[in-house]
mmCIF file of N, CA and C in Angstrom:
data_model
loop_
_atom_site.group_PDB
_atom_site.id
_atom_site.type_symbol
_atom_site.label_atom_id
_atom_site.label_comp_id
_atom_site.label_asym_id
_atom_site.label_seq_id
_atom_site.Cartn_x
_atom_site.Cartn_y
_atom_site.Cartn_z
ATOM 1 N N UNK A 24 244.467 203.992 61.130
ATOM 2 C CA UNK A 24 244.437 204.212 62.555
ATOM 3 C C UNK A 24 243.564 203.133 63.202
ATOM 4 N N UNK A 25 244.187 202.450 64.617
ATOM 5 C CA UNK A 25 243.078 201.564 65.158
ATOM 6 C C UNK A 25 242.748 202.409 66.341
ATOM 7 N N UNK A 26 241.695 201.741 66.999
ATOM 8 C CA UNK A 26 241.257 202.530 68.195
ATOM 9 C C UNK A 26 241.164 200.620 69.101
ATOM 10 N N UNK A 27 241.295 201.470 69.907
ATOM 11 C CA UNK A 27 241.774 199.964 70.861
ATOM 12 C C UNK A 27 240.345 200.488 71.886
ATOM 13 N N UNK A 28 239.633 199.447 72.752
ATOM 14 C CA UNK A 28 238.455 199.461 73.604
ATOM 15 C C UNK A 28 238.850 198.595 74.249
ATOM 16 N N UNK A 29 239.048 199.178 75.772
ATOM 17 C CA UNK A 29 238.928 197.923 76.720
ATOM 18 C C UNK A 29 238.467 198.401 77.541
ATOM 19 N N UNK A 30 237.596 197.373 77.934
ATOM 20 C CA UNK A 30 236.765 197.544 79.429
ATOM 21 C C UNK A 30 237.178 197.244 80.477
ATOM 22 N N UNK A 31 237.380 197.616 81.649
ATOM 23 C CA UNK A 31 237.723 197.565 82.928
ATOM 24 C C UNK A 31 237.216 197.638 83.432
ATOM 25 N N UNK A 32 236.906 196.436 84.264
ATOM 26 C CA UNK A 32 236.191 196.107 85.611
ATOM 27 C C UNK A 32 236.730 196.171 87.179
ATOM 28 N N UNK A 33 236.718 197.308 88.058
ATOM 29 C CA UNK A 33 237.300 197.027 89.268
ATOM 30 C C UNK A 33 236.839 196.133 90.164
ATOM 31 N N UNK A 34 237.960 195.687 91.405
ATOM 32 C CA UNK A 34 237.498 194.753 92.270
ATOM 33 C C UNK A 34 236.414 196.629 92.918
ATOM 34 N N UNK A 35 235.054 195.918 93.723
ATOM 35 C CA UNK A 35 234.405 196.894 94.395
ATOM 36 C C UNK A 35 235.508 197.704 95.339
ATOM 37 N N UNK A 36 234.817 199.105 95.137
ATOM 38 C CA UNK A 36 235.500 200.052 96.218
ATOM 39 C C UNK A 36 237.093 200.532 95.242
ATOM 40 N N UNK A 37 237.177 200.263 94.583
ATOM 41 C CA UNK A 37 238.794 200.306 94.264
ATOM 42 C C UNK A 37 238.895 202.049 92.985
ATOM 43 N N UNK A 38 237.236 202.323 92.595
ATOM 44 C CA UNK A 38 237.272 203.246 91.359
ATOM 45 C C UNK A 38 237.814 204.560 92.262
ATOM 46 N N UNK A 39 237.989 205.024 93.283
ATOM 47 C CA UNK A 39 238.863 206.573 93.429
ATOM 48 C C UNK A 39 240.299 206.164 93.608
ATOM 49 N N UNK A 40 240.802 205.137 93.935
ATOM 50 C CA UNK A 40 242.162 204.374 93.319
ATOM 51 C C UNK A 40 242.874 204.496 92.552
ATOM 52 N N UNK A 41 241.511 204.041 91.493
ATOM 53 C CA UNK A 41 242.165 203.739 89.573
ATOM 54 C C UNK A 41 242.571 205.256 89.573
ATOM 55 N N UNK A 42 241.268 206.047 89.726
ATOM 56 C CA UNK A 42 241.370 207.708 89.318
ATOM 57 C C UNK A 42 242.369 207.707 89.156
ATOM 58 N N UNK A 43 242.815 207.985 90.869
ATOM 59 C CA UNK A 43 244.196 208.360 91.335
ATOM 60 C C UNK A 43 245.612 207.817 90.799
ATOM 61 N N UNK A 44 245.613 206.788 90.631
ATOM 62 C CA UNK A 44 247.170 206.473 90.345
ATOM 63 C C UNK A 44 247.059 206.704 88.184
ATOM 64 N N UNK A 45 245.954 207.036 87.650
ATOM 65 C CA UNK A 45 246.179 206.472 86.478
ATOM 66 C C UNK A 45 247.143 208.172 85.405
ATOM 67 N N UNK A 46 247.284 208.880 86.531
ATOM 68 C CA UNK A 46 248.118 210.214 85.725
ATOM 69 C C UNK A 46 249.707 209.481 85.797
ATOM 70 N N UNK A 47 249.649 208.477 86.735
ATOM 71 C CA UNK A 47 251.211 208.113 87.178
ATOM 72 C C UNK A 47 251.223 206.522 85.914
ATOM 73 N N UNK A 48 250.461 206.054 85.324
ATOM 74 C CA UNK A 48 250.234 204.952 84.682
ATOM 75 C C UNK A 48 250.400 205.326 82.612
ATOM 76 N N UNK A 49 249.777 206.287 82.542
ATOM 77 C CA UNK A 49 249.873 207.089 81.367
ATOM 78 C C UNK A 49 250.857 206.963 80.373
ATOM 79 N N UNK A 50 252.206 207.611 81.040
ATOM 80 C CA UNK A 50 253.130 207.860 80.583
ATOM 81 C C UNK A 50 253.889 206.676 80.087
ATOM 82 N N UNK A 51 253.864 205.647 80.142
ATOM 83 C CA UNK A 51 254.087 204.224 79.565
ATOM 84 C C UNK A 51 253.654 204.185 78.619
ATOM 85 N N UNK A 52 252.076 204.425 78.238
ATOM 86 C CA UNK A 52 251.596 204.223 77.236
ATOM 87 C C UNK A 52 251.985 205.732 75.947
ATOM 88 N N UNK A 53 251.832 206.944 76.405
ATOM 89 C CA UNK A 53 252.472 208.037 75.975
ATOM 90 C C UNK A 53 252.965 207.813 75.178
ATOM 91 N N UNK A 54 254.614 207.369 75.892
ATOM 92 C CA UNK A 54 255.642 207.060 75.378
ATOM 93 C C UNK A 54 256.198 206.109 73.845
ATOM 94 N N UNK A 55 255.313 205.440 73.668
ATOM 95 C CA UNK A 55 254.754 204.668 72.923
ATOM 96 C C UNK A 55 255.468 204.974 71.607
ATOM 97 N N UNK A 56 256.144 204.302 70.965
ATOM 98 C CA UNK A 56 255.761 204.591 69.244
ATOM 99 C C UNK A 56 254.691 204.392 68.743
ATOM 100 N N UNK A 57 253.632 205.259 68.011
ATOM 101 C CA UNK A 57 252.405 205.047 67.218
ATOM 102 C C UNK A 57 251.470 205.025 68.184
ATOM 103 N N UNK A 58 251.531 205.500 69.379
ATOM 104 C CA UNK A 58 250.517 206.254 70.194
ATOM 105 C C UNK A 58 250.137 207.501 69.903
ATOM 106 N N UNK A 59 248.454 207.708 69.781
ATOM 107 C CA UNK A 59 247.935 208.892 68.979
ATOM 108 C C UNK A 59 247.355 209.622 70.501
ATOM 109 N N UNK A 60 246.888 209.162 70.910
ATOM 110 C CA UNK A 60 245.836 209.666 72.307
ATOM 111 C C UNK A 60 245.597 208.734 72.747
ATOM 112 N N UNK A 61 244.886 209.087 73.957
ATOM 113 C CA UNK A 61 243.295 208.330 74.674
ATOM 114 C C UNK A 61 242.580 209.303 75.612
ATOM 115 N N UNK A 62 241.355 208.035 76.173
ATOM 116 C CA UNK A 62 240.485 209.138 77.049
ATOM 117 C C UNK A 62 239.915 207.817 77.790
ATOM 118 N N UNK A 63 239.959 208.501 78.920
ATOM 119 C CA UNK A 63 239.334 207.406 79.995
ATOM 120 C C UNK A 63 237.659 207.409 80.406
ATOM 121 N N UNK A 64 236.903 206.910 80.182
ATOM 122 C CA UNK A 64 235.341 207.284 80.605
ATOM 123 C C UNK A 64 234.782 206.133 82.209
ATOM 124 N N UNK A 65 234.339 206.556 83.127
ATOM 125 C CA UNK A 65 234.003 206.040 83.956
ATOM 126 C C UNK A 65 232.309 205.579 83.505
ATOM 127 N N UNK A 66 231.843 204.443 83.857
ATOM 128 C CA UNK A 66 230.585 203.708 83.778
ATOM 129 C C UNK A 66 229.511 204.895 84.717
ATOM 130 N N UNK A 67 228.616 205.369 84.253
ATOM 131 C CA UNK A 67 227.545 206.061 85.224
ATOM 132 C C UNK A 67 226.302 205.119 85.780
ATOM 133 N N UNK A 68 226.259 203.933 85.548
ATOM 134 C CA UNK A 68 225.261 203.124 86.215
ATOM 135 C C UNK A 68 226.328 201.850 87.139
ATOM 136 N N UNK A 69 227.603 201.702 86.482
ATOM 137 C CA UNK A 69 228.630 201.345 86.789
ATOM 138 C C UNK A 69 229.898 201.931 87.191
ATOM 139 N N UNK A 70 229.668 202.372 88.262
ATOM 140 C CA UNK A 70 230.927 203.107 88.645
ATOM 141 C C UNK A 70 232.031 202.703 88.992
ATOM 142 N N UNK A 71 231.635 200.926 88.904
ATOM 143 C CA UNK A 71 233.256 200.628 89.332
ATOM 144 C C UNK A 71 233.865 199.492 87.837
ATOM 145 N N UNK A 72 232.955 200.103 86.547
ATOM 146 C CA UNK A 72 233.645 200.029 85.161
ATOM 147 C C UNK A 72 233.920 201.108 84.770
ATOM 148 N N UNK A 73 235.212 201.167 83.836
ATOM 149 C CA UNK A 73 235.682 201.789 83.133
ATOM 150 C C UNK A 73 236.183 201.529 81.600
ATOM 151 N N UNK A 74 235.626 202.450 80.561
ATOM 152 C CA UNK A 74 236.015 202.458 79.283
ATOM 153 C C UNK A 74 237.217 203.191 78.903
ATOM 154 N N UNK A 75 238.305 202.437 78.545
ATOM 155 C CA UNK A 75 239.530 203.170 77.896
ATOM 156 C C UNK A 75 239.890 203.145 76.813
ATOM 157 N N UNK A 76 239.879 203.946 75.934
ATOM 158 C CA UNK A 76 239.906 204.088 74.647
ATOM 159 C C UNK A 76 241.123 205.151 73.925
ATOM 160 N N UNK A 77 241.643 204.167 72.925
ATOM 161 C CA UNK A 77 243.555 204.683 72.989
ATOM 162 C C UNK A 77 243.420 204.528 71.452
ATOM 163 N N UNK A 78 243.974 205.571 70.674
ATOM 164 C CA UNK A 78 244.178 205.263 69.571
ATOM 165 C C UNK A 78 245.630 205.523 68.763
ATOM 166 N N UNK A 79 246.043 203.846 68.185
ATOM 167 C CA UNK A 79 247.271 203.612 68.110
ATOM 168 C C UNK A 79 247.504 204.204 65.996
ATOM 169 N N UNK A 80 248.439 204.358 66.035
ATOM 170 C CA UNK A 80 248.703 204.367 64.412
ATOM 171 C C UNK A 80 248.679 203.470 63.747
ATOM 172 N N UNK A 81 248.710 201.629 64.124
ATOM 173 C CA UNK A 81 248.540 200.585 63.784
ATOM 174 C C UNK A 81 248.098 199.536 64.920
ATOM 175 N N UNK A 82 248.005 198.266 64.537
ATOM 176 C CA UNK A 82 247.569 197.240 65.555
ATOM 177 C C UNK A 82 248.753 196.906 65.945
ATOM 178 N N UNK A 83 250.119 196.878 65.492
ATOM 179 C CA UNK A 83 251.092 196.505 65.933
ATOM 180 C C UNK A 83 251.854 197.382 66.992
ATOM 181 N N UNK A 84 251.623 198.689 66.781
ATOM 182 C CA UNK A 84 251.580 199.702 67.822
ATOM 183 C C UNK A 84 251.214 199.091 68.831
ATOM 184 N N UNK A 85 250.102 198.588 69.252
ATOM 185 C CA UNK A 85 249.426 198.355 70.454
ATOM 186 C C UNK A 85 250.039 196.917 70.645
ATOM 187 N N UNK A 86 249.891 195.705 69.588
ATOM 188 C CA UNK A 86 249.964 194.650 70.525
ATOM 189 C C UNK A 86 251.369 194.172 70.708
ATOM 190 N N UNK A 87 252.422 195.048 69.448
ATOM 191 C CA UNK A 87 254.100 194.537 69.386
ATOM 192 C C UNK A 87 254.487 195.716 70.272
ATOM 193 N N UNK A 88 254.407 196.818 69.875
ATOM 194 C CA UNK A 88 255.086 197.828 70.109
ATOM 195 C C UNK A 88 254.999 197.978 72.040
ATOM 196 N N UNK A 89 254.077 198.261 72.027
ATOM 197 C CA UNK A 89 253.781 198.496 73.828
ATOM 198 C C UNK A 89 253.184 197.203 74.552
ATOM 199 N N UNK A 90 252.934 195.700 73.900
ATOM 200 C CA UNK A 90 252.337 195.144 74.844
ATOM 201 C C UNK A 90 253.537 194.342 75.013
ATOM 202 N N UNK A 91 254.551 193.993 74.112
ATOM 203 C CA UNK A 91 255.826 193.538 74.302
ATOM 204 C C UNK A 91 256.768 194.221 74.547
ATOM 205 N N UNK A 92 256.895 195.206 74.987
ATOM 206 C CA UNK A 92 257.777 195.986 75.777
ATOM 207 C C UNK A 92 257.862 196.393 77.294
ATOM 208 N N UNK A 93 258.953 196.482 77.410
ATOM 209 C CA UNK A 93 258.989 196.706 79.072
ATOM 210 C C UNK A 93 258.328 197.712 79.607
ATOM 211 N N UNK A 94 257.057 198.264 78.833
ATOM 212 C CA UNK A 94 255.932 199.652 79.410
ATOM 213 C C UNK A 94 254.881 199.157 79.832
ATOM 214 N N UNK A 95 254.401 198.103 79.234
ATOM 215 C CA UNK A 95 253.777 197.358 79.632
ATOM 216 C C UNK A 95 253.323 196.662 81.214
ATOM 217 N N UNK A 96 254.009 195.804 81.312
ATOM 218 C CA UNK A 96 254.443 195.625 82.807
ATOM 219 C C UNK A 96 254.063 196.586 83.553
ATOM 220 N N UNK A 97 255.185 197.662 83.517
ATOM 221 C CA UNK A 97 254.852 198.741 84.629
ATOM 222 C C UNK A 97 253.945 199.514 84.349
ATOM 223 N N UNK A 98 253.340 199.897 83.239
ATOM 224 C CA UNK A 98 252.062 200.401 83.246
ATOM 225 C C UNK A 98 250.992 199.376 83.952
ATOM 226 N N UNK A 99 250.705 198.098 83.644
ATOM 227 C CA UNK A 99 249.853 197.176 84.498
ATOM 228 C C UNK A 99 250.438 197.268 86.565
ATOM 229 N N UNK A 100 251.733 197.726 86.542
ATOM 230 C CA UNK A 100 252.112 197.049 88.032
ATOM 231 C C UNK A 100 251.275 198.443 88.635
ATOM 232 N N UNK A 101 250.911 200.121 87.972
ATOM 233 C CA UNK A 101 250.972 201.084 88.769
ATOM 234 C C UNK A 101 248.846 200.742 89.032
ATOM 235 N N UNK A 102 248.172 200.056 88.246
ATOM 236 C CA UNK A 102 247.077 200.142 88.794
ATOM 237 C C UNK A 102 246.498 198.870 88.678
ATOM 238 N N UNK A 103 247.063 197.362 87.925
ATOM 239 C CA UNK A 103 246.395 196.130 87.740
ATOM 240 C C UNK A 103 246.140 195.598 89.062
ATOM 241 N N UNK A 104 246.832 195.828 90.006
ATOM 242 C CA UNK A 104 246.077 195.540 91.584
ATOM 243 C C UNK A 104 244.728 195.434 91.913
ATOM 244 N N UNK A 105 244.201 196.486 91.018
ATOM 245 C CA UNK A 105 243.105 197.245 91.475
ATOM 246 C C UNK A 105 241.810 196.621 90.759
ATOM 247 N N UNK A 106 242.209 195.741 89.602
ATOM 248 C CA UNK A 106 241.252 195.004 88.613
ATOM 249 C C UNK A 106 241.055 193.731 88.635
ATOM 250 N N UNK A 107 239.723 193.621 88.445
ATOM 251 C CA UNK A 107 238.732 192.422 88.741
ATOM 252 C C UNK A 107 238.921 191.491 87.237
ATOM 253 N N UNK A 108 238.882 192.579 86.239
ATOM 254 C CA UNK A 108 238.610 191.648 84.497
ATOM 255 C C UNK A 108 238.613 192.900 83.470
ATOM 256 N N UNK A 109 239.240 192.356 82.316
ATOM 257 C CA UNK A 109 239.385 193.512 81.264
ATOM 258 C C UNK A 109 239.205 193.038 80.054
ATOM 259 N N UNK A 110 238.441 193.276 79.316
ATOM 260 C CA UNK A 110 238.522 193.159 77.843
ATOM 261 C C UNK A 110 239.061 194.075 76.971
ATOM 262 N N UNK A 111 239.345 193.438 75.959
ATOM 263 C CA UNK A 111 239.990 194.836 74.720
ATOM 264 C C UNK A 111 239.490 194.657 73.420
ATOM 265 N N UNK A 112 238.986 194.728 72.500
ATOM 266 C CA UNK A 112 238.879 194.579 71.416
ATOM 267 C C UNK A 112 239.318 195.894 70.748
ATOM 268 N N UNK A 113 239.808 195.986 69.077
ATOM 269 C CA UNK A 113 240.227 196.917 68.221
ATOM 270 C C UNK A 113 239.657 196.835 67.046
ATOM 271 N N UNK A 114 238.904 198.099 66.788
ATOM 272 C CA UNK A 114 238.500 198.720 65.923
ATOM 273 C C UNK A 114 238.839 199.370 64.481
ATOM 274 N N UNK A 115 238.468 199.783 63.589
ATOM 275 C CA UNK A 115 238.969 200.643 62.635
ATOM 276 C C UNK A 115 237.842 201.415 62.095
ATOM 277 N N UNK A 116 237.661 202.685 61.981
ATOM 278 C CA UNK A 116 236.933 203.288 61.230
ATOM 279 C C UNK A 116 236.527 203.078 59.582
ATOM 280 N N UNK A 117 235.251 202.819 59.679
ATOM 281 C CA UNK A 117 234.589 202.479 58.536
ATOM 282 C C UNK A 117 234.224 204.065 57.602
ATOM 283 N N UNK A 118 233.409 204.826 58.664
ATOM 284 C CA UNK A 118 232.392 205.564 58.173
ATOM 285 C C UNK A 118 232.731 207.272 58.659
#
């Protein structure tokens, strides 16, 4: 299993936005082959970062399966408006 981390940075003012549109953004990723979950965490000293954390059944899940597919896209078109900068890095459980 990988766990995917990306950070999201909004342009200012934009975090009751993200909230809002991201139940309509989801379902792209859902849909997914080798999509396990995720969970969204908002920054508390940073409120206009966000931690999203998705865990795929493989790395290819995430970077063949859904980042080269047409879910992609429209998962980015329903809230990437709204973002300043994002990182991702992927994980695997050690311990």
């Amino acid at each position: 299993m990988i766990l995917e981390i990306a950070t999201i940075i909004l342009k200012p003012g934009n975090a009751d936005a993200f909230i809002s549109v991201m139940p309509d953004a989801f379902p792209f990723v859902e849909s997914t082959p080798g999509y396990i979950r995720h969970e969204l965490h908002r920054g508390v000293e940073s409120p206009d970062t966000f931690t999203l954390l998705i865990w795929w059944a493989t790395l290819e899940a995430h970077t063949v399966t859904f980042r080269e597919s047409e879910r992609f896209p429209a998962w980015r078109k329903v809230w990437g408006h709204l973002m300043e900068s994002a990182s991702i890095v992927h994980v695997s459980q050690v311990y």
